[in-house]
mmCIF file of C-alpha atoms in Angstrom:
data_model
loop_
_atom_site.group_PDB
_atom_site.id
_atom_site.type_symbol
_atom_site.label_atom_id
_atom_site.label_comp_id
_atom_site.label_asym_id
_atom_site.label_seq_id
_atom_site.Cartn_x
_atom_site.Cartn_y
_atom_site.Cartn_z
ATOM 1 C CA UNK A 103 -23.931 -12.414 33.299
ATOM 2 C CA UNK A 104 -21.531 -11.931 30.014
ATOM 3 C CA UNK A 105 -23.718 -9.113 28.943
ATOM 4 C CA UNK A 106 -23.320 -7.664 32.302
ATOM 5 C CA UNK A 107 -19.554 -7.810 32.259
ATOM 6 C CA UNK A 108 -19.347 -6.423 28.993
ATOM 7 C CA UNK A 109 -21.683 -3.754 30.086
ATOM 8 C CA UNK A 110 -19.170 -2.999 32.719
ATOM 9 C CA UNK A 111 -16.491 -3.093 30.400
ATOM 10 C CA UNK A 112 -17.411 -0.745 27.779
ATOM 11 C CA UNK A 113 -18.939 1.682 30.335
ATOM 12 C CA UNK A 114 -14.811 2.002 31.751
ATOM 13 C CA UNK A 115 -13.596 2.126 28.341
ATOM 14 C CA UNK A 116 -16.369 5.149 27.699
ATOM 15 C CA UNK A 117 -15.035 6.487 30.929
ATOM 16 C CA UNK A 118 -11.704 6.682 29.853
ATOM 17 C CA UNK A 119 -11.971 8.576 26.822
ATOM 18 C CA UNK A 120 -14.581 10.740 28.389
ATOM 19 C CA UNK A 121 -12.385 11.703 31.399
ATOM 20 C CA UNK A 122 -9.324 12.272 29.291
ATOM 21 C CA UNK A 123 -11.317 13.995 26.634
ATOM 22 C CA UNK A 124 -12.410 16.800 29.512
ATOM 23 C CA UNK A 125 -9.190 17.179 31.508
ATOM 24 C CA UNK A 126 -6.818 17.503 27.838
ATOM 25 C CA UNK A 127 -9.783 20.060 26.814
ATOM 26 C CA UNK A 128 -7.337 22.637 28.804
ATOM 27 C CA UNK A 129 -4.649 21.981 26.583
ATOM 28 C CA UNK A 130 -6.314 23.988 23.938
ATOM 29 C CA UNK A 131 -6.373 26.913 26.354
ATOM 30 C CA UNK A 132 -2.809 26.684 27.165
ATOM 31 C CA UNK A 133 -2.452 26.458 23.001
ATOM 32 C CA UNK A 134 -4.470 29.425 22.820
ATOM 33 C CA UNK A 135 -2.542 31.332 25.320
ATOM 34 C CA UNK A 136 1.063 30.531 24.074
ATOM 35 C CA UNK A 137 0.345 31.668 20.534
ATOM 36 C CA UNK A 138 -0.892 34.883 21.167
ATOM 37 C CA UNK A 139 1.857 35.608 23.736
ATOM 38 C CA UNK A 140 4.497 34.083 21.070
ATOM 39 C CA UNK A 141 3.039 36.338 18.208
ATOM 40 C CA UNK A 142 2.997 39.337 20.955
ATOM 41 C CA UNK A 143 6.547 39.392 21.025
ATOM 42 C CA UNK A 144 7.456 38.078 17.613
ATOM 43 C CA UNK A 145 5.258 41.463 16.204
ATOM 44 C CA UNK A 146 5.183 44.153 18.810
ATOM 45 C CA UNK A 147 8.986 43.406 20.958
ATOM 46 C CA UNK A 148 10.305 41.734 17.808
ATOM 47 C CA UNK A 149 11.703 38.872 20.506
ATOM 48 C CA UNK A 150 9.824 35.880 20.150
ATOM 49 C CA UNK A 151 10.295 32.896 22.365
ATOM 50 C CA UNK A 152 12.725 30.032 21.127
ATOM 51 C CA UNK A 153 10.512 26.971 21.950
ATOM 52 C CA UNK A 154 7.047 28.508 21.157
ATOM 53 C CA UNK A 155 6.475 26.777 18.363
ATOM 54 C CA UNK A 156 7.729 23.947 19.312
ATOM 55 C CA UNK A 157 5.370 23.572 22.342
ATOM 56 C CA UNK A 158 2.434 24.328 20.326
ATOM 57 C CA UNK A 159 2.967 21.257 18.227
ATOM 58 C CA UNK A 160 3.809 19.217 21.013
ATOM 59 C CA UNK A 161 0.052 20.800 23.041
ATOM 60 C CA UNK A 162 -1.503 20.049 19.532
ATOM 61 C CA UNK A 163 -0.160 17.134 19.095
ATOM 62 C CA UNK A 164 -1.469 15.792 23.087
ATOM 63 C CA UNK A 165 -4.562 17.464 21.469
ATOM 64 C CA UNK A 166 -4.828 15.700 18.710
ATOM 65 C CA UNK A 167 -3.701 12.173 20.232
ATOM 66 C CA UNK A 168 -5.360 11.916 23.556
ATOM 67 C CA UNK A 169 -8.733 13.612 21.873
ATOM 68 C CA UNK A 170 -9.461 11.074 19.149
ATOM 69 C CA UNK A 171 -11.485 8.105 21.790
ATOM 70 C CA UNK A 172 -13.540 11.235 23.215
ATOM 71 C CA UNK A 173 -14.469 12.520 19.556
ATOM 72 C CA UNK A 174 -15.837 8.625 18.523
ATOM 73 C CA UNK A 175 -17.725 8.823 21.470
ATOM 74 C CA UNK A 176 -19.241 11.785 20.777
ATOM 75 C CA UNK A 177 -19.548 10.962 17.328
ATOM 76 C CA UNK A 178 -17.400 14.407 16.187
ATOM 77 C CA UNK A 179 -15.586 12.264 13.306
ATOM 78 C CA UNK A 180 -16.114 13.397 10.112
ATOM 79 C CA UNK A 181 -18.395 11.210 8.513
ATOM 80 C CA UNK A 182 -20.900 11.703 4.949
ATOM 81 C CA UNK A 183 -24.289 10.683 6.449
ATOM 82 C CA UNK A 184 -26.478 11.552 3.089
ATOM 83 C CA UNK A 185 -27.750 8.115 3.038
ATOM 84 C CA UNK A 186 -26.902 6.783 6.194
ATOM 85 C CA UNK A 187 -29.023 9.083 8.230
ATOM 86 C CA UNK A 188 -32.236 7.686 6.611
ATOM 87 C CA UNK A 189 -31.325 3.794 7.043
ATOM 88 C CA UNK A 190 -32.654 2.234 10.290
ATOM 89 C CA UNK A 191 -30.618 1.456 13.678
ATOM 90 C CA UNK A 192 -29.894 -1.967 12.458
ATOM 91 C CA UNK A 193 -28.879 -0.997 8.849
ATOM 92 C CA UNK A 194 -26.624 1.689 10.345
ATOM 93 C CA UNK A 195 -25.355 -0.737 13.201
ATOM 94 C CA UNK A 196 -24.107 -2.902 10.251
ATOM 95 C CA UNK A 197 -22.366 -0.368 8.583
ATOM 96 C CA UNK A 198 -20.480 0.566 11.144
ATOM 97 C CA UNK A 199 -19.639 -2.608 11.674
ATOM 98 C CA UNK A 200 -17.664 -3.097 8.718
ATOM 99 C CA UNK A 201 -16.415 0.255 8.749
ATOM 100 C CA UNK A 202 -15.111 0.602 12.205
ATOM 101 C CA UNK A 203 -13.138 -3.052 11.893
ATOM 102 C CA UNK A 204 -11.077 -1.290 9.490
ATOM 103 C CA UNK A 205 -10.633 1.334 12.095
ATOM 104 C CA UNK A 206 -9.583 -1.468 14.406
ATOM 105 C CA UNK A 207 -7.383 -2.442 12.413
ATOM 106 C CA UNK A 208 -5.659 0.859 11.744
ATOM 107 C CA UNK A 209 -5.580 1.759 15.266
ATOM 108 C CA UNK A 210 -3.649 -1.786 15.380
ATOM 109 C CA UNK A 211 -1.177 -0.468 12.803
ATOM 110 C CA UNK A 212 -0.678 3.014 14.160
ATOM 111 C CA UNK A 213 -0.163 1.034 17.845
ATOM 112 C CA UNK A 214 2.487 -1.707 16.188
ATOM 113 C CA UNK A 215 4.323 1.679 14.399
ATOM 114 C CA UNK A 216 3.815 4.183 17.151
ATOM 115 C CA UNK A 217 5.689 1.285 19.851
ATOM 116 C CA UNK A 218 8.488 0.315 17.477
ATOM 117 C CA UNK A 219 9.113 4.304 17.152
ATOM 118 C CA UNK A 220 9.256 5.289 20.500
ATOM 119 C CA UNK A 221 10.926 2.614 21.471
ATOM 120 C CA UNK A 222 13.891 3.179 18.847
ATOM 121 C CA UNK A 223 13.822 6.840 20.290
ATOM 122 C CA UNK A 224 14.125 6.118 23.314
ATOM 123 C CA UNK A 225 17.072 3.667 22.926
ATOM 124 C CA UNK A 226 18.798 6.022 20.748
ATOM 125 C CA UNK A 227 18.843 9.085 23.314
ATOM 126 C CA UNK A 228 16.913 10.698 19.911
ATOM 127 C CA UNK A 229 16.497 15.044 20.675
ATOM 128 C CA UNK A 230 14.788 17.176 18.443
ATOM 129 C CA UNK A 231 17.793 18.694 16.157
ATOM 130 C CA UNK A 232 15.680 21.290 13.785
ATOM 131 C CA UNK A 233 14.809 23.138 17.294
ATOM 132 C CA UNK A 234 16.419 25.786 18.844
ATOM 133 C CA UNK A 235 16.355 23.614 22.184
ATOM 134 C CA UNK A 236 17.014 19.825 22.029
ATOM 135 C CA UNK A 237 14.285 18.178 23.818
ATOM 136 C CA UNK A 238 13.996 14.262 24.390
ATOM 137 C CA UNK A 239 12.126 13.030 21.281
ATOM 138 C CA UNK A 240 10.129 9.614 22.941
ATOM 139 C CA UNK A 241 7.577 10.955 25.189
ATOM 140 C CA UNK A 242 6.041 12.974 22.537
ATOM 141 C CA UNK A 243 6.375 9.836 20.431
ATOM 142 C CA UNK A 244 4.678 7.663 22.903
ATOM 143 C CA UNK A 245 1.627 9.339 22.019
ATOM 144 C CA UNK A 246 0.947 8.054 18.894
ATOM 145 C CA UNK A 247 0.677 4.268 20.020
ATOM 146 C CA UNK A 248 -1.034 5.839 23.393
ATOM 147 C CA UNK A 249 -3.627 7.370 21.149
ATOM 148 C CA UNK A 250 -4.012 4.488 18.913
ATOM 149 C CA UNK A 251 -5.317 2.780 21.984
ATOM 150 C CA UNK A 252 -7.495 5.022 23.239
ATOM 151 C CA UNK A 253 -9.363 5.239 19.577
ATOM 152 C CA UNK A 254 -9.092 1.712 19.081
ATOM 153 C CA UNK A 255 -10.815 0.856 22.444
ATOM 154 C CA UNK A 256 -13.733 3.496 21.711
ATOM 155 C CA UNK A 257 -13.841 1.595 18.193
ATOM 156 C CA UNK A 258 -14.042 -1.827 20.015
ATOM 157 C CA UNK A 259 -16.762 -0.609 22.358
ATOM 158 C CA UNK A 260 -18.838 1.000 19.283
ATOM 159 C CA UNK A 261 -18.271 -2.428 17.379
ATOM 160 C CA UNK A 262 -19.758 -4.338 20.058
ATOM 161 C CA UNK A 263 -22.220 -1.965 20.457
ATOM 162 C CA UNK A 264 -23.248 -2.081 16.862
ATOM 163 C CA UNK A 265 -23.000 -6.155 17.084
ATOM 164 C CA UNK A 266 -25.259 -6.283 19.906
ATOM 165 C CA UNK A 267 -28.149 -4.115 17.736
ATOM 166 C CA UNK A 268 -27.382 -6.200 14.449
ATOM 167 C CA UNK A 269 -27.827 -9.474 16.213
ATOM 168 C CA UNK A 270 -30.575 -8.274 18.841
ATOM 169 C CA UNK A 271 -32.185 -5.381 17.042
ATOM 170 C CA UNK A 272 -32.087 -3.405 20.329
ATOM 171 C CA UNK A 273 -29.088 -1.186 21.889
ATOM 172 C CA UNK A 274 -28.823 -3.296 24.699
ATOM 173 C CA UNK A 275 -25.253 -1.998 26.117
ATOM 174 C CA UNK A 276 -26.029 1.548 25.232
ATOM 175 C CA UNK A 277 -23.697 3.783 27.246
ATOM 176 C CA UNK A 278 -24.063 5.686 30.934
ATOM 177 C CA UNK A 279 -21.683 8.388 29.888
ATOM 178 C CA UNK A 280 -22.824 9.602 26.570
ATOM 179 C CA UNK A 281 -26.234 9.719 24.627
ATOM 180 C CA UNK A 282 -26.135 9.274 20.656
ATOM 181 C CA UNK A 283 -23.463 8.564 18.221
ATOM 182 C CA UNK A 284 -20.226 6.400 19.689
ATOM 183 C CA UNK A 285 -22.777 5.766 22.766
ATOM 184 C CA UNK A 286 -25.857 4.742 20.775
ATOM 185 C CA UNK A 287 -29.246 5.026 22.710
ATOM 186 C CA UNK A 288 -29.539 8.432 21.029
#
């Protein structure tokens, strides 16, 4: 029944990051789209817009943040697999189980930081002041905490994965969404 439950757990988790991963995909076409219209009329109307740049860092930024749970899932870290390729499922399984609890715990650090930042931004009234438009600093702040728990509950789910096939040798809570890599039963 706990196995069940966890099962259930992990598979919203994988959910989550796989759902966000798809629908913030479009932000790189909006990216895409503003910087060619931006250097369109920087070079050919010499006029270019006064918050283009600053929207493509904030689209990169959503990018960047609400991306990094669907790239553990689909295993698109970088990562130096020379070694690790040829190890077994268990051997690998452990591995990642040391590495990814120091991923936990950085995702717990960028969470703690990303809060207390937002939060002193917000109570401030903080504005962007190196802009040529002052916009409201703490929702674009909110995402780093907001995408230090979306990569720290991938991480969590791919720790207990990895758990379950050091301990049981088998990839019992594999997941529905995703085959290979942050999903195992690849």
């Amino acid at each position: 029944m706990k196995m069940k439950l966890v099962g259930k757990i992990l598979h919203l988790i994988d959910l989550l990051n796989e759902w966000l991963g798809r629908v913030f995909a479009f932000l790189i076409v909006a990216l895409m789209f503003l910087v060619v219209l931006d250097t369109c009329l920087r070079y050919f109307f010499n006029s270019p817009t006064i918050w283009g740049l600053d929207v493509s860092e904030m689209l990169l930024l959503g990018i960047v943040c609400l991306g990094g749970g669907y790239c553990l899932l689909h295993g698109g870290h970088v990562k130096v697999d020379i070694l690790y390729s040829r190890f077994s499922p268990r051997k690998r399984a452990f591995i990642d189980l040391v590495t990814h609890f120091f991923l936990l715990i950085l995702c717990l650090v960028i969470i703690e930081f990303g809060v207390e930042t937002a939060r002193n931004s917000y109570s401030l009234g903080e504005v962007s002041v190196e802009s040529g438009w002052e916009y409201v600093m703490w929702p674009l702040l909110s995402l780093v905490p907001l995408s230090g728990i979306l990569l720290g509950l991938q991480a969590l789910a791919k720790w207990i994965r990895d758990l379950v096939i050091v301990i049981k040798g088998s990839d019992a809570l594999g997941s529905k969404v995703v085959r290979g890599e942050g999903g195992l039963r690849g």
